[in-house]
């Protein structure tokens, strides 16, 4: 038996689940887990299904389902569960998110393939080497940014990357790149958005005297720190913590929130609907 | 359009979702939200569906679905969303859970009807009166317990009670009553089960020096404090808190956990599968 | 033996604890609990002490300590533990914070006296009556606001109010009032500040698609929603929650955060140091 | 100026703080942060002080304070802040806690020295090597256990180890060793104690259907999993998580709870009072 993960997004109307279930039944499939949500605000229908079937040919299954669902104008993904999403990691100098993601990946916690790590600095190459992952140093200056981003797009294409993860990558991406990889870049911002956007959020948090600090994993859009949120969490802090201590405490939240977001997206549990996400956690 | 909540539990096999979706389609229904889970451990299929249909007759819909699903040997519930579950509350002398549930109910947060409050003490009758809910004082001694429980069962039947909530009811129910109302009684235990079963859990927690205390809402079974867990939560405490202060801090967790459990069950989001629950939160 | 709570704030320099301890020793006192913090950023020394002494005359103790500490230019408070802080509650139409505070107060969880409840609407008078607390209806229009605030100040003086709690009071206070009662007004804002300042924060949160919502208790300053934070907390939400459901879920966080802040301040555990607070929790 | 951390534990009585402050004043010291607690249950006085003084000789300061405090029969520690606690790590085959502690240590988050890593298996030697820390393989069988423990005690003495951290060390220590290193061994148990003591706690948790899983850092005593608790935390889980997934989710809580406990103890913030701890967090 082959296990597939299937997601579908389309304008809501009656009959979608029936058509989908008919397609699954036709393939002698059994639905093991499914979650569906129709957003009353946007009228968008979303579903994620995990199913088992003797049908071993993904194309056949996809064609069959596409045919039955065509009239709903769906965005449909069909993926054999063991065919992992391909993720390109981008970093700068801070290593805590990268180290954490690679540790989890190595242990089997993160069901992804990592064909490549890209950085605007050479510092973290040894970390990549330790795990046997190719590392590309792609420096970015104001002058070279267009070429660097073009090269990034080539790497994404060449390595058949499903999505990019900015694991504390400290360069702002151009609007054009954000558009081209729309819905395919996850960033970790080191604050509980929408509080403390922009630079040095922990210092902002310290000055403001907040009692909790947080981190936010979100899709990247041209609007900095305004992309659709995937996951957030917070941790309690107190008056005795200095800004540098907030930075240290925050590292824990950052890496946990980012790892959760990457895992959720790798398992096709995150569906983007406009400026918000549906997360079938 | 009529909105229905539908739950179904049966041994897992292919075709259940298809048959269900066909029934919904037949009724010109649209599925707004659904969640499904098949437990690999027990082989139990569970689903909860919220749907809209022009079919205004619940019996018709239930018959149609029962017919289509019969071969799966299902436990099926079909409920118009606005037809609220009927809940009987039981209390003793502590009022914090009762007061909290009634406040939420009055505000519209808890979509239930409360035909009756039953207590083994007369103390909380004024609280019931404030909300215009009939209050039955049903004293329990070792000698009168069988008769008191028989009366409780009559009240459950007469008031068409869907489920009973023990809102810090301090009497242990007989095994026989637990069996008769199996899966229909929710209790709040004032500890993070399985830690600190039995009496005075906060004093046990204080002696043990724990750094978090909790509360657990669970279905009642003949095994005291061993029933299937619906919801749990904890709160941080420290060395300076005395046992009575833990009691006070714990009240907050108790009432929040119980209110969540009651709401989840009132919305048919809790499915009992053996000694565990599936919660479609 | 008499138990006192003592707080002290002054510019940091060597010898403060020694002078204080000498004063306590002179009064044959025993320090049961103390916490001290010197903020390296502001150079402000803060301490809270709970002590026991045979000295039954508060004035004597205060004079003795004032004398010994005078050279440090301190802000000193000395309070017999059983002499409760006097708190004036202000509300509008939402009752969840008021009901919660009064329930806790009645149960002995909140060690305060509540001489008065003031509201710009008559709606919640029955709640006040239930607990036997005088209720003053003080309507506020643009024209009457100066007079209403003058009356409020008279009530604060007449009832020897230590601090004011805005339990979802929906009027913005004038800058002048904020200054006059500086450090003596606690507000609950229904968002995790600094996110979602201003009106309808839950609707803002829904539009932004956040995965946690929160509440913030803070001292009121002329800068709306910018006052020093006392306590914050959050709760997890998801894509299926509508804005009105966020409002309902948020009520729980609001009342818990406000109750904690009021209790902390009532126990003299909150010390204001510029735009931040030291909280000896 | 030299900065010291000072802790003191003794039977409670008046005058302790005064005597201590006098000693600090004599040394021209300034107290930067202090926290004190007298447990009404046990009558034990505990205090932690961070102070600055021109006195650069630790022995002098310790002698001066010992003299002034002698009549209180205190357990007193005086440590220059930059003189780090020396910690011996023990591991078996699971590396998540070790990797996490070393990463934090390397980054400067954990203010300790790690002279040695000891394991009953050779597997994790490469991890030790990566950080340049000596690794001792000390196999333990029923027959060699006494000799292995004797060797451990020699290593503790030779390396002037302050405390031992069992970072998922899978051997039960003998009662004798527990007694000899009483209050000097921290263990991480992979459940929210007192729930799920003993082996395979995540599988126990899965069978019981809990909605939160946790981890507990505690001092080791002869009573397995019954030692005084230092820190605990939990994380939410659901019906769809299998026991192996709980193991993976639990790793995060384990490493965070253990790292917090080690840091708290390394900063002398944990005082053992009988079967409970005072934690000046």
mmCIF file of C-alpha atoms in Angstrom, chain C residues 17-159:
data_model
loop_
_atom_site.group_PDB
_atom_site.id
_atom_site.type_symbol
_atom_site.label_atom_id
_atom_site.label_comp_id
_atom_site.label_asym_id
_atom_site.label_seq_id
_atom_site.Cartn_x
_atom_site.Cartn_y
_atom_site.Cartn_z
ATOM 1 C CA UNK C 17 20.281 47.008 52.971
ATOM 2 C CA UNK C 18 22.509 47.409 55.995
ATOM 3 C CA UNK C 19 20.678 50.517 57.165
ATOM 4 C CA UNK C 20 17.344 48.868 56.550
ATOM 5 C CA UNK C 21 18.356 45.683 58.359
ATOM 6 C CA UNK C 22 19.642 47.736 61.255
ATOM 7 C CA UNK C 23 16.278 49.450 61.520
ATOM 8 C CA UNK C 24 14.506 46.104 61.442
ATOM 9 C CA UNK C 25 16.875 44.708 64.059
ATOM 10 C CA UNK C 26 16.338 47.754 66.255
ATOM 11 C CA UNK C 27 12.612 46.950 66.139
ATOM 12 C CA UNK C 28 13.451 43.340 67.067
ATOM 13 C CA UNK C 29 12.029 42.370 63.698
ATOM 14 C CA UNK C 30 12.557 39.226 61.700
ATOM 15 C CA UNK C 31 12.635 39.395 57.897
ATOM 16 C CA UNK C 32 10.479 36.567 56.513
ATOM 17 C CA UNK C 33 10.779 37.259 52.820
ATOM 18 C CA UNK C 34 12.640 39.835 50.837
ATOM 19 C CA UNK C 35 13.555 40.547 47.254
ATOM 20 C CA UNK C 36 15.795 43.265 45.967
ATOM 21 C CA UNK C 37 16.869 44.455 42.563
ATOM 22 C CA UNK C 38 19.143 47.258 41.397
ATOM 23 C CA UNK C 39 18.539 48.138 37.791
ATOM 24 C CA UNK C 40 21.889 48.603 36.044
ATOM 25 C CA UNK C 41 20.147 50.639 33.342
ATOM 26 C CA UNK C 42 18.561 53.264 35.584
ATOM 27 C CA UNK C 43 20.641 52.907 38.753
ATOM 28 C CA UNK C 44 17.450 52.518 40.765
ATOM 29 C CA UNK C 45 17.514 50.333 43.873
ATOM 30 C CA UNK C 46 14.235 48.574 44.762
ATOM 31 C CA UNK C 47 13.384 46.242 47.607
ATOM 32 C CA UNK C 48 10.305 44.584 49.070
ATOM 33 C CA UNK C 49 10.431 43.117 52.553
ATOM 34 C CA UNK C 50 7.957 41.148 54.637
ATOM 35 C CA UNK C 51 8.863 41.201 58.309
ATOM 36 C CA UNK C 52 7.540 40.328 61.739
ATOM 37 C CA UNK C 53 8.137 42.428 64.808
ATOM 38 C CA UNK C 54 6.712 43.016 68.303
ATOM 39 C CA UNK C 55 6.502 46.710 67.343
ATOM 40 C CA UNK C 56 2.749 47.270 66.936
ATOM 41 C CA UNK C 57 2.899 50.982 66.098
ATOM 42 C CA UNK C 58 3.272 51.520 62.361
ATOM 43 C CA UNK C 59 4.224 55.176 62.797
ATOM 44 C CA UNK C 60 7.050 54.271 65.129
ATOM 45 C CA UNK C 61 8.413 51.715 62.716
ATOM 46 C CA UNK C 62 8.110 54.067 59.768
ATOM 47 C CA UNK C 63 9.809 56.896 61.659
ATOM 48 C CA UNK C 64 12.631 54.679 62.789
ATOM 49 C CA UNK C 65 13.229 53.407 59.257
ATOM 50 C CA UNK C 66 12.843 56.837 57.690
ATOM 51 C CA UNK C 67 15.464 58.206 60.031
ATOM 52 C CA UNK C 68 17.967 55.489 59.266
ATOM 53 C CA UNK C 69 17.357 55.613 55.531
ATOM 54 C CA UNK C 70 16.975 59.377 55.082
ATOM 55 C CA UNK C 71 20.391 59.871 53.513
ATOM 56 C CA UNK C 72 19.421 57.564 50.618
ATOM 57 C CA UNK C 73 16.518 59.806 49.603
ATOM 58 C CA UNK C 74 14.097 56.887 49.518
ATOM 59 C CA UNK C 75 10.484 56.434 48.559
ATOM 60 C CA UNK C 76 9.436 54.239 51.482
ATOM 61 C CA UNK C 77 6.147 52.470 52.199
ATOM 62 C CA UNK C 78 5.404 50.627 55.435
ATOM 63 C CA UNK C 79 2.107 48.799 55.746
ATOM 64 C CA UNK C 80 0.773 46.354 58.316
ATOM 65 C CA UNK C 81 0.034 43.273 56.244
ATOM 66 C CA UNK C 82 -3.589 43.126 57.388
ATOM 67 C CA UNK C 83 -4.222 46.783 56.471
ATOM 68 C CA UNK C 84 -5.403 46.228 52.945
ATOM 69 C CA UNK C 85 -4.873 48.497 49.990
ATOM 70 C CA UNK C 86 -8.026 50.422 49.081
ATOM 71 C CA UNK C 87 -9.003 49.969 45.447
ATOM 72 C CA UNK C 88 -11.559 51.854 43.378
ATOM 73 C CA UNK C 89 -12.888 49.860 40.435
ATOM 74 C CA UNK C 90 -14.020 51.568 37.230
ATOM 75 C CA UNK C 91 -16.160 49.817 34.628
ATOM 76 C CA UNK C 92 -18.350 50.528 31.638
ATOM 77 C CA UNK C 93 -20.641 47.803 30.246
ATOM 78 C CA UNK C 94 -18.502 44.664 29.914
ATOM 79 C CA UNK C 95 -18.694 42.834 33.199
ATOM 80 C CA UNK C 96 -16.246 39.934 32.912
ATOM 81 C CA UNK C 97 -13.332 41.630 34.665
ATOM 82 C CA UNK C 98 -15.533 43.162 37.341
ATOM 83 C CA UNK C 99 -17.343 39.904 38.066
ATOM 84 C CA UNK C 100 -14.042 38.078 38.261
ATOM 85 C CA UNK C 101 -12.371 40.566 40.588
ATOM 86 C CA UNK C 102 -15.363 40.653 42.924
ATOM 87 C CA UNK C 103 -15.628 36.867 42.989
ATOM 88 C CA UNK C 104 -11.956 36.583 43.956
ATOM 89 C CA UNK C 105 -12.254 39.375 46.472
ATOM 90 C CA UNK C 106 -15.271 37.750 48.105
ATOM 91 C CA UNK C 107 -13.401 34.462 48.335
ATOM 92 C CA UNK C 108 -10.391 36.111 49.975
ATOM 93 C CA UNK C 109 -8.063 35.703 46.995
ATOM 94 C CA UNK C 110 -7.591 39.447 46.530
ATOM 95 C CA UNK C 111 -6.354 41.137 49.721
ATOM 96 C CA UNK C 112 -7.898 44.558 49.070
ATOM 97 C CA UNK C 113 -10.755 46.719 50.288
ATOM 98 C CA UNK C 114 -13.138 47.967 47.614
ATOM 99 C CA UNK C 115 -14.894 51.086 48.923
ATOM 100 C CA UNK C 116 -16.471 52.000 45.601
ATOM 101 C CA UNK C 117 -17.262 51.050 42.044
ATOM 102 C CA UNK C 118 -17.533 53.895 39.533
ATOM 103 C CA UNK C 119 -19.010 53.583 36.063
ATOM 104 C CA UNK C 120 -19.943 55.822 33.166
ATOM 105 C CA UNK C 121 -22.966 53.558 32.626
ATOM 106 C CA UNK C 122 -25.604 52.335 35.077
ATOM 107 C CA UNK C 123 -25.651 48.758 33.720
ATOM 108 C CA UNK C 124 -23.432 47.027 36.250
ATOM 109 C CA UNK C 125 -24.972 48.416 39.407
ATOM 110 C CA UNK C 126 -26.666 45.047 40.161
ATOM 111 C CA UNK C 127 -23.278 43.338 40.234
ATOM 112 C CA UNK C 128 -22.010 45.866 42.755
ATOM 113 C CA UNK C 129 -25.152 45.452 44.824
ATOM 114 C CA UNK C 130 -24.774 41.701 44.958
ATOM 115 C CA UNK C 131 -21.520 42.224 46.838
ATOM 116 C CA UNK C 132 -22.774 45.180 48.892
ATOM 117 C CA UNK C 133 -20.354 47.660 47.343
ATOM 118 C CA UNK C 134 -21.457 51.270 46.724
ATOM 119 C CA UNK C 135 -21.853 52.065 43.016
ATOM 120 C CA UNK C 136 -21.484 55.549 41.601
ATOM 121 C CA UNK C 137 -22.832 56.282 38.146
ATOM 122 C CA UNK C 138 -20.611 59.005 36.731
ATOM 123 C CA UNK C 139 -21.627 59.668 33.114
ATOM 124 C CA UNK C 140 -18.987 61.165 30.853
ATOM 125 C CA UNK C 141 -19.575 63.236 27.755
ATOM 126 C CA UNK C 142 -17.093 65.472 26.006
ATOM 127 C CA UNK C 143 -18.676 68.421 27.815
ATOM 128 C CA UNK C 144 -18.867 66.855 31.280
ATOM 129 C CA UNK C 145 -15.532 65.074 31.235
ATOM 130 C CA UNK C 146 -13.586 67.704 33.240
ATOM 131 C CA UNK C 147 -16.264 67.774 35.937
ATOM 132 C CA UNK C 148 -16.565 63.967 35.951
ATOM 133 C CA UNK C 149 -12.807 63.619 36.406
ATOM 134 C CA UNK C 150 -12.810 66.219 39.176
ATOM 135 C CA UNK C 151 -15.514 64.209 40.899
ATOM 136 C CA UNK C 152 -13.457 61.061 40.466
ATOM 137 C CA UNK C 153 -10.501 62.734 42.155
ATOM 138 C CA UNK C 154 -12.765 63.804 45.029
ATOM 139 C CA UNK C 155 -13.975 60.198 45.391
ATOM 140 C CA UNK C 156 -10.393 58.948 45.368
ATOM 141 C CA UNK C 157 -9.497 61.402 48.141
ATOM 142 C CA UNK C 158 -12.638 60.913 50.189
ATOM 143 C CA UNK C 159 -12.372 57.134 50.159
#
